[in-house]
Coordinates of N, CA and C in Angstrom, one line a residue:
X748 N 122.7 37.5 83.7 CA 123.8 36.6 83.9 C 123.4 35.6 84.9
X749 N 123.8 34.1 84.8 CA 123.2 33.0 85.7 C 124.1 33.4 86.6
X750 N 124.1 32.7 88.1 CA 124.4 33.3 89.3 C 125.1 31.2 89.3
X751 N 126.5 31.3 89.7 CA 126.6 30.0 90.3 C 126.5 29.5 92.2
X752 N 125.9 28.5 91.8 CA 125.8 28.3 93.4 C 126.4 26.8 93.6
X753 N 127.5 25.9 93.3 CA 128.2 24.8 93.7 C 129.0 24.6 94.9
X754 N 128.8 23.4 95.2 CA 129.5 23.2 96.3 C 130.2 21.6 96.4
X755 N 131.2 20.8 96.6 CA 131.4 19.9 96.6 C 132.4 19.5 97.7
X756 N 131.9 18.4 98.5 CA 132.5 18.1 100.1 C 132.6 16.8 100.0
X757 N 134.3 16.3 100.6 CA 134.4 15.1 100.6 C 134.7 15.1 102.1
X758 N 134.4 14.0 102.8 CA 134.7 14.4 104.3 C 133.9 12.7 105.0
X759 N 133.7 12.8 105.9 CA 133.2 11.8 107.0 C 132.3 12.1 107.4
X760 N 131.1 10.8 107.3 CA 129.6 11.0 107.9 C 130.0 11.0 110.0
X761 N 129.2 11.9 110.2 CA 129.4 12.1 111.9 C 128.6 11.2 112.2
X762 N 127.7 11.4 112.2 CA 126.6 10.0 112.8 C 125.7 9.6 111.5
X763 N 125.1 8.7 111.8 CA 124.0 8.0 110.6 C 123.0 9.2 110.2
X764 N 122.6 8.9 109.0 CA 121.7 9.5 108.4 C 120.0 9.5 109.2
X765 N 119.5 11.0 109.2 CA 118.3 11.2 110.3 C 117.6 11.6 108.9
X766 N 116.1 10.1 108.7 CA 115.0 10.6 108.0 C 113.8 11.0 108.7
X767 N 113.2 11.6 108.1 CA 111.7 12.1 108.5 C 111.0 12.3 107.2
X768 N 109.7 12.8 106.9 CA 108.9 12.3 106.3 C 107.9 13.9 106.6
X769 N 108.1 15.3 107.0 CA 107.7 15.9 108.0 C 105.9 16.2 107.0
X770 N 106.3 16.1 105.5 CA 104.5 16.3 104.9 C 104.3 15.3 104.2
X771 N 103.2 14.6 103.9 CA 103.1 12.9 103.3 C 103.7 13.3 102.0
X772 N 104.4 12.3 101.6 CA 105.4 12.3 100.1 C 107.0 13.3 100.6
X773 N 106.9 14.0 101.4 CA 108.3 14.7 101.4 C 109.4 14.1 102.2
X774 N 110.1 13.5 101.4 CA 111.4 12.4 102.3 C 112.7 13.4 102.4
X775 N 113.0 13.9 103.8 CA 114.3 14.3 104.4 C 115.4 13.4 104.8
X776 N 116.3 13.4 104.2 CA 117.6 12.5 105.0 C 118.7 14.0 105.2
X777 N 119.0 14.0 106.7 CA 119.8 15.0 107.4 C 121.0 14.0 107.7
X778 N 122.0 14.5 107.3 CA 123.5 14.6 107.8 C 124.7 15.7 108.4
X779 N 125.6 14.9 108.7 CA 126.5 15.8 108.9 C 127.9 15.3 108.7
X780 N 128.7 15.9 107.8 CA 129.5 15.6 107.5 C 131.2 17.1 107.6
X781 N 132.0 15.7 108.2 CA 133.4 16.1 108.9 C 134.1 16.5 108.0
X782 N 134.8 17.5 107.8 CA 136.1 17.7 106.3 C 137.2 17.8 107.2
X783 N 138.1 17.1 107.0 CA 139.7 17.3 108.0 C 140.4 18.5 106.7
X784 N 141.2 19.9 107.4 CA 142.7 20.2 106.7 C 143.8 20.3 107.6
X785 N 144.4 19.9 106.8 CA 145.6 20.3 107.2 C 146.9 21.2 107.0
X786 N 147.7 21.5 107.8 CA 148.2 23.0 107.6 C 149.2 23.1 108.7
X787 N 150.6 24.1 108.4 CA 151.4 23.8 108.8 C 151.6 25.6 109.1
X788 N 151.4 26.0 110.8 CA 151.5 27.0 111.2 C 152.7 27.9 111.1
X789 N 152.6 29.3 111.1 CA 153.6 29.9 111.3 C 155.0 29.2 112.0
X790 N 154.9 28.5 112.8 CA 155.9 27.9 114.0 C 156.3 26.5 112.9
X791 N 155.9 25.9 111.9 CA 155.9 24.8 111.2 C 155.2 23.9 111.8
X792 N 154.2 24.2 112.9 CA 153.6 22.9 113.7 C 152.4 22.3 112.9
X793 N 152.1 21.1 112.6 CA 151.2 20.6 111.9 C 149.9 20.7 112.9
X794 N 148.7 21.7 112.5 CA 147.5 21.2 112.9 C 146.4 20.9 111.9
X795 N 145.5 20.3 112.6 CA 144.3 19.8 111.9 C 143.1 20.3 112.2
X796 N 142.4 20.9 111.1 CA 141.5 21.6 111.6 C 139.7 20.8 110.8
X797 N 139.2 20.9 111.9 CA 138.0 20.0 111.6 C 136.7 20.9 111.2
X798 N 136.2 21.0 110.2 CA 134.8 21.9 109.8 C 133.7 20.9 109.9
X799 N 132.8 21.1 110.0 CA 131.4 20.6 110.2 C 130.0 21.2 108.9
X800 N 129.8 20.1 108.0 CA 128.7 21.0 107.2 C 127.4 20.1 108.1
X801 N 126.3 20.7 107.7 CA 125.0 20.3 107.7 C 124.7 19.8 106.4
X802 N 123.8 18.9 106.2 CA 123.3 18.5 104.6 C 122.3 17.9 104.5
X803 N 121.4 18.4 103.4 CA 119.7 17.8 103.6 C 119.9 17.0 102.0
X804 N 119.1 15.6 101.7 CA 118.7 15.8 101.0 C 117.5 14.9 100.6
X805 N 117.0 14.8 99.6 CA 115.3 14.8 100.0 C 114.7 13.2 98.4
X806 N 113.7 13.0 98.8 CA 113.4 11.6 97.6 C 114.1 10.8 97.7
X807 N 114.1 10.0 96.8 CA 115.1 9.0 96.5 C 116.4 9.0 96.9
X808 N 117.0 10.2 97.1 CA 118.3 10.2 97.7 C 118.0 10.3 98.8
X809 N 117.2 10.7 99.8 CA 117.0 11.0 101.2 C 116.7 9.1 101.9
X810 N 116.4 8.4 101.0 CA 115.7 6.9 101.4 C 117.2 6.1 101.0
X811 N 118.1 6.4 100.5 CA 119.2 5.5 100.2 C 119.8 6.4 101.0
X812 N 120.1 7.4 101.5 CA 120.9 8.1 102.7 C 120.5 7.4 104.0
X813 N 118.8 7.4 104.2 CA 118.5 6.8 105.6 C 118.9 5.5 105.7
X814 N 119.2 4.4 104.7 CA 119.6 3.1 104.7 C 121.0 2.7 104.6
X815 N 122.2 3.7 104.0 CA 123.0 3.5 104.3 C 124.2 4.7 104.6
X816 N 123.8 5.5 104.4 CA 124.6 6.8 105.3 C 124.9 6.2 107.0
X817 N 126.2 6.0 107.3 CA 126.4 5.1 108.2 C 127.8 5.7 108.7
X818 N 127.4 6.1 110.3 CA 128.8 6.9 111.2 C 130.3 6.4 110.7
X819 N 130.9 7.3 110.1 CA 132.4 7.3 109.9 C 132.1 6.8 108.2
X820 N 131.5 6.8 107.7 CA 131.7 6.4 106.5 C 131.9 7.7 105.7
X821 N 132.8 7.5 104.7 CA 133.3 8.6 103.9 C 132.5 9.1 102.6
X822 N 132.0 9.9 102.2 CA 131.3 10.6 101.1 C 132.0 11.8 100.7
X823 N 131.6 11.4 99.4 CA 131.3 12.6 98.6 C 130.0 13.3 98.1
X824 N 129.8 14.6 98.4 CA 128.4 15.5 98.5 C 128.6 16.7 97.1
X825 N 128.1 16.3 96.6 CA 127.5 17.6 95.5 C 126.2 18.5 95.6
X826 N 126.5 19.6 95.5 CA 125.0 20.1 96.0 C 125.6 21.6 95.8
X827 N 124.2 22.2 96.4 CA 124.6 23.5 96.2 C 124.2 24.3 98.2
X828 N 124.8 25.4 98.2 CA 124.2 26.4 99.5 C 122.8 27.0 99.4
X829 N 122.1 26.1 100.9 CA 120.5 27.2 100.8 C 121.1 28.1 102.3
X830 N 120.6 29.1 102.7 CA 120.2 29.8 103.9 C 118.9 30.3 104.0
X831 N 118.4 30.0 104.9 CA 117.4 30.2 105.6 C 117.6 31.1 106.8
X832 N 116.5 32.4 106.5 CA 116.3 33.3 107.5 C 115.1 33.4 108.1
X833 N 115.3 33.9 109.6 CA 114.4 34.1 110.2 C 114.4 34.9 111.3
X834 N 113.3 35.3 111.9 CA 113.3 36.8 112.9 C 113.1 35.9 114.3
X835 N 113.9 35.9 115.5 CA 113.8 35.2 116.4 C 112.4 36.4 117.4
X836 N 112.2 35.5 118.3 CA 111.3 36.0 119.3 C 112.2 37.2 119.8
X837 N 112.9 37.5 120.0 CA 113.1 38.7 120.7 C 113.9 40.0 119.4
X838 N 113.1 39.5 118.3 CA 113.3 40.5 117.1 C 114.3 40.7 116.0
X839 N 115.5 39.8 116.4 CA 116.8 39.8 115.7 C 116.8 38.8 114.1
X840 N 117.4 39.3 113.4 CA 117.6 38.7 112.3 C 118.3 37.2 112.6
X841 N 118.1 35.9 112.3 CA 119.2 34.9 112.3 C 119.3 34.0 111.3
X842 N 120.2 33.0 111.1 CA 119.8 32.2 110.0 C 120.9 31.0 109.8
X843 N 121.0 30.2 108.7 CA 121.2 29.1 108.9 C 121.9 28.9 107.4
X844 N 123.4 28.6 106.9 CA 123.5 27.7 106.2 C 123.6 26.7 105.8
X845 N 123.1 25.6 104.9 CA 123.4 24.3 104.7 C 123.6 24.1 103.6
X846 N 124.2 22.9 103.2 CA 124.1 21.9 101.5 C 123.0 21.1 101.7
X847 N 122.4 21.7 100.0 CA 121.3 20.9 99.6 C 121.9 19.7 99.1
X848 N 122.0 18.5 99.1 CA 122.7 17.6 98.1 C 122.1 17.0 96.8
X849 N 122.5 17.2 95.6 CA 122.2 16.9 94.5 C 122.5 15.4 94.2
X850 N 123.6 14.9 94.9 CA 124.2 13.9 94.8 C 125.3 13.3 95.7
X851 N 124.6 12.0 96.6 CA 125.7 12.0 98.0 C 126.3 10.6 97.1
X852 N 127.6 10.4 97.1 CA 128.1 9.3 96.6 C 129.2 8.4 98.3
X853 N 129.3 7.3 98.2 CA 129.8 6.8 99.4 C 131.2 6.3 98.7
X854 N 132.3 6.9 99.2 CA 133.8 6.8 99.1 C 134.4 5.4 99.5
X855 N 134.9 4.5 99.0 CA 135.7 3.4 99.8 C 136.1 3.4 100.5
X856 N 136.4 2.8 101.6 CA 136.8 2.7 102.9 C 138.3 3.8 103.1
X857 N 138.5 4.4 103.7 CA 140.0 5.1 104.0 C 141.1 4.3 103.9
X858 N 142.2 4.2 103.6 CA 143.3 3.3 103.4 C 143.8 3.0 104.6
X859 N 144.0 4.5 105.6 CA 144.4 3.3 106.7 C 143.8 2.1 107.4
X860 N 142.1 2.4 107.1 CA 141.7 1.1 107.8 C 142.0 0.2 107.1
X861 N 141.3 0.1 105.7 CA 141.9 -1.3 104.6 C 142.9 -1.7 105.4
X862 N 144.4 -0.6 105.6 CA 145.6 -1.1 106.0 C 145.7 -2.4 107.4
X863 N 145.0 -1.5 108.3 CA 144.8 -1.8 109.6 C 143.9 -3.5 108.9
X864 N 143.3 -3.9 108.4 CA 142.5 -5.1 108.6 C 143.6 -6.1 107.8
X865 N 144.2 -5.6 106.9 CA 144.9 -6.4 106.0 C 146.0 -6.9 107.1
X866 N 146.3 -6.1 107.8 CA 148.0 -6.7 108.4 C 146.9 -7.5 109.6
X867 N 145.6 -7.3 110.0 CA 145.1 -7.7 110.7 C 144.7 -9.7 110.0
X868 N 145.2 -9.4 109.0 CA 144.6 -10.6 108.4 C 142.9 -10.9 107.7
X869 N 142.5 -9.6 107.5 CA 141.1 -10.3 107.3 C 140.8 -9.6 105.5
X870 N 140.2 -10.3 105.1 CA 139.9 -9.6 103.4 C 139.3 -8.5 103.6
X871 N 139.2 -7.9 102.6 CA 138.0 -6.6 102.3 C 136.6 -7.1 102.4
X872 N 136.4 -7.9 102.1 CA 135.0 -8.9 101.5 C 134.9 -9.3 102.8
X873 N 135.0 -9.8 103.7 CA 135.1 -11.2 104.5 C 134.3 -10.6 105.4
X874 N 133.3 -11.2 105.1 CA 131.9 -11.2 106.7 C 133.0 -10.7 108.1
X875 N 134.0 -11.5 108.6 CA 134.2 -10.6 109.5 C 135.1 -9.5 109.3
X876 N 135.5 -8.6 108.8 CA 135.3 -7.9 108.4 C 134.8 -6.5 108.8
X877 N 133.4 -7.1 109.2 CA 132.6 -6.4 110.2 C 131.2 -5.7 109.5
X878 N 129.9 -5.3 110.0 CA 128.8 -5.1 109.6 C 129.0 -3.5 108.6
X879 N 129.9 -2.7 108.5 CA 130.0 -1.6 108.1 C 130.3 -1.9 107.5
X880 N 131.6 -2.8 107.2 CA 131.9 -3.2 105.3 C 131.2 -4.1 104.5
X881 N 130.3 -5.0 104.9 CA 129.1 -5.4 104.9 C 127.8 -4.7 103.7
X882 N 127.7 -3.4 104.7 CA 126.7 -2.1 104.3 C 127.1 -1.8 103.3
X883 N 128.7 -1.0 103.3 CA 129.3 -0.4 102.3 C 129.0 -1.4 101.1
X884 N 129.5 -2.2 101.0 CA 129.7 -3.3 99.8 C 127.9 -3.4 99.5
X885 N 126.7 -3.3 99.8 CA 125.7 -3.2 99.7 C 125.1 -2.2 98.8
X886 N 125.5 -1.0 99.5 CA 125.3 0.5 99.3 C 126.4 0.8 98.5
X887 N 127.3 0.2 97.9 CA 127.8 0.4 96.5 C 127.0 0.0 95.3
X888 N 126.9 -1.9 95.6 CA 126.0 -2.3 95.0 C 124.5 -1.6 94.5
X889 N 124.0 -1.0 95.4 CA 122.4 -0.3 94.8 C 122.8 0.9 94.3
X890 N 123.9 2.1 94.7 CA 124.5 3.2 94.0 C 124.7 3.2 92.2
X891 N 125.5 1.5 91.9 CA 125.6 1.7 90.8 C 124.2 1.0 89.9
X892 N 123.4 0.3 90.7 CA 121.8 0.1 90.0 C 120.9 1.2 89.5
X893 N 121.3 2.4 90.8 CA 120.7 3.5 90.6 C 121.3 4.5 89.2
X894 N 122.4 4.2 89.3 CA 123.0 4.9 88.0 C 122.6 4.6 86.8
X895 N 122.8 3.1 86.9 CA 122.3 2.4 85.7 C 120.7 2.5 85.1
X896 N 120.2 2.7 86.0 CA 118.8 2.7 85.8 C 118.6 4.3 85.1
X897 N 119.3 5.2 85.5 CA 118.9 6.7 85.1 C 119.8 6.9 83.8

């Protein structure tokens, strides 16, 4: 019987995308990405609760991560769960899980901001605007080259 291992996270990049290179030819792009829920306590009080994943992913996607995986930008991650175990120096079992990503896709801007720039007066498009919508509109553009190409 095949064993499934899926995982799929839509959520907020925390900080930019971290590459390394750690054996010649092996490209790492490390993130981390925010999932907000929300939920409405026994008392009916709305809280928000913030999870944290780790996420590696490696070649060609790890090189378009390191260029535009960019703090607060919104993704979608497909991939699956690895763990990694190991025996620390003082003998104990420990270990580690993360998303491999199969596929990091970059989400359109959140609506509130859109919202926030529009009553602010400025386009979607419009150089000022600012350098992150800039990126985005970039790193859309090569997303769907890369699609097209495969």
């Amino acid at each position: 019987m095949n064993q499934t291992n899926s995982i799929i996270i839509d959520g907020n990049l925390v900080k930019d995308g971290v590459f390394s290179e750690p054996k010649q030819g092996f490209k790492v792009c490390r993130l981390t990405v925010a999932v907000n829920r929300w939920y409405k306590n026994e008392n009916g009080e709305a809280v928000d609760k913030v999870s944290y994943f780790d996420v590696e992913t490696y070649a060609n996607s790890a090189e378009f991560c390191s260029k535009y995986a960019k703090k607060g930008l919104p993704v979608r991650v497909v991939g699956r769960l690895q763990q990694d175990r190991w025996t620390t120096k003082e003998g104990k079992m420990d270990s580690k899980v993360y998303v491999v990503a199969e596929h990091v896709e970059l989400l359109k801007k959140p609506f509130a901001e859109t919202e926030k720039k529009r009553e602010e007066g400025i386009p979607a498009g419009d150089a000022k605007a600012g350098e992150g919508e800039l990126v985005m509109q970039e790193a859309q553009e090569a997303q769907e080259e890369a699609v097209a190409v495969f």
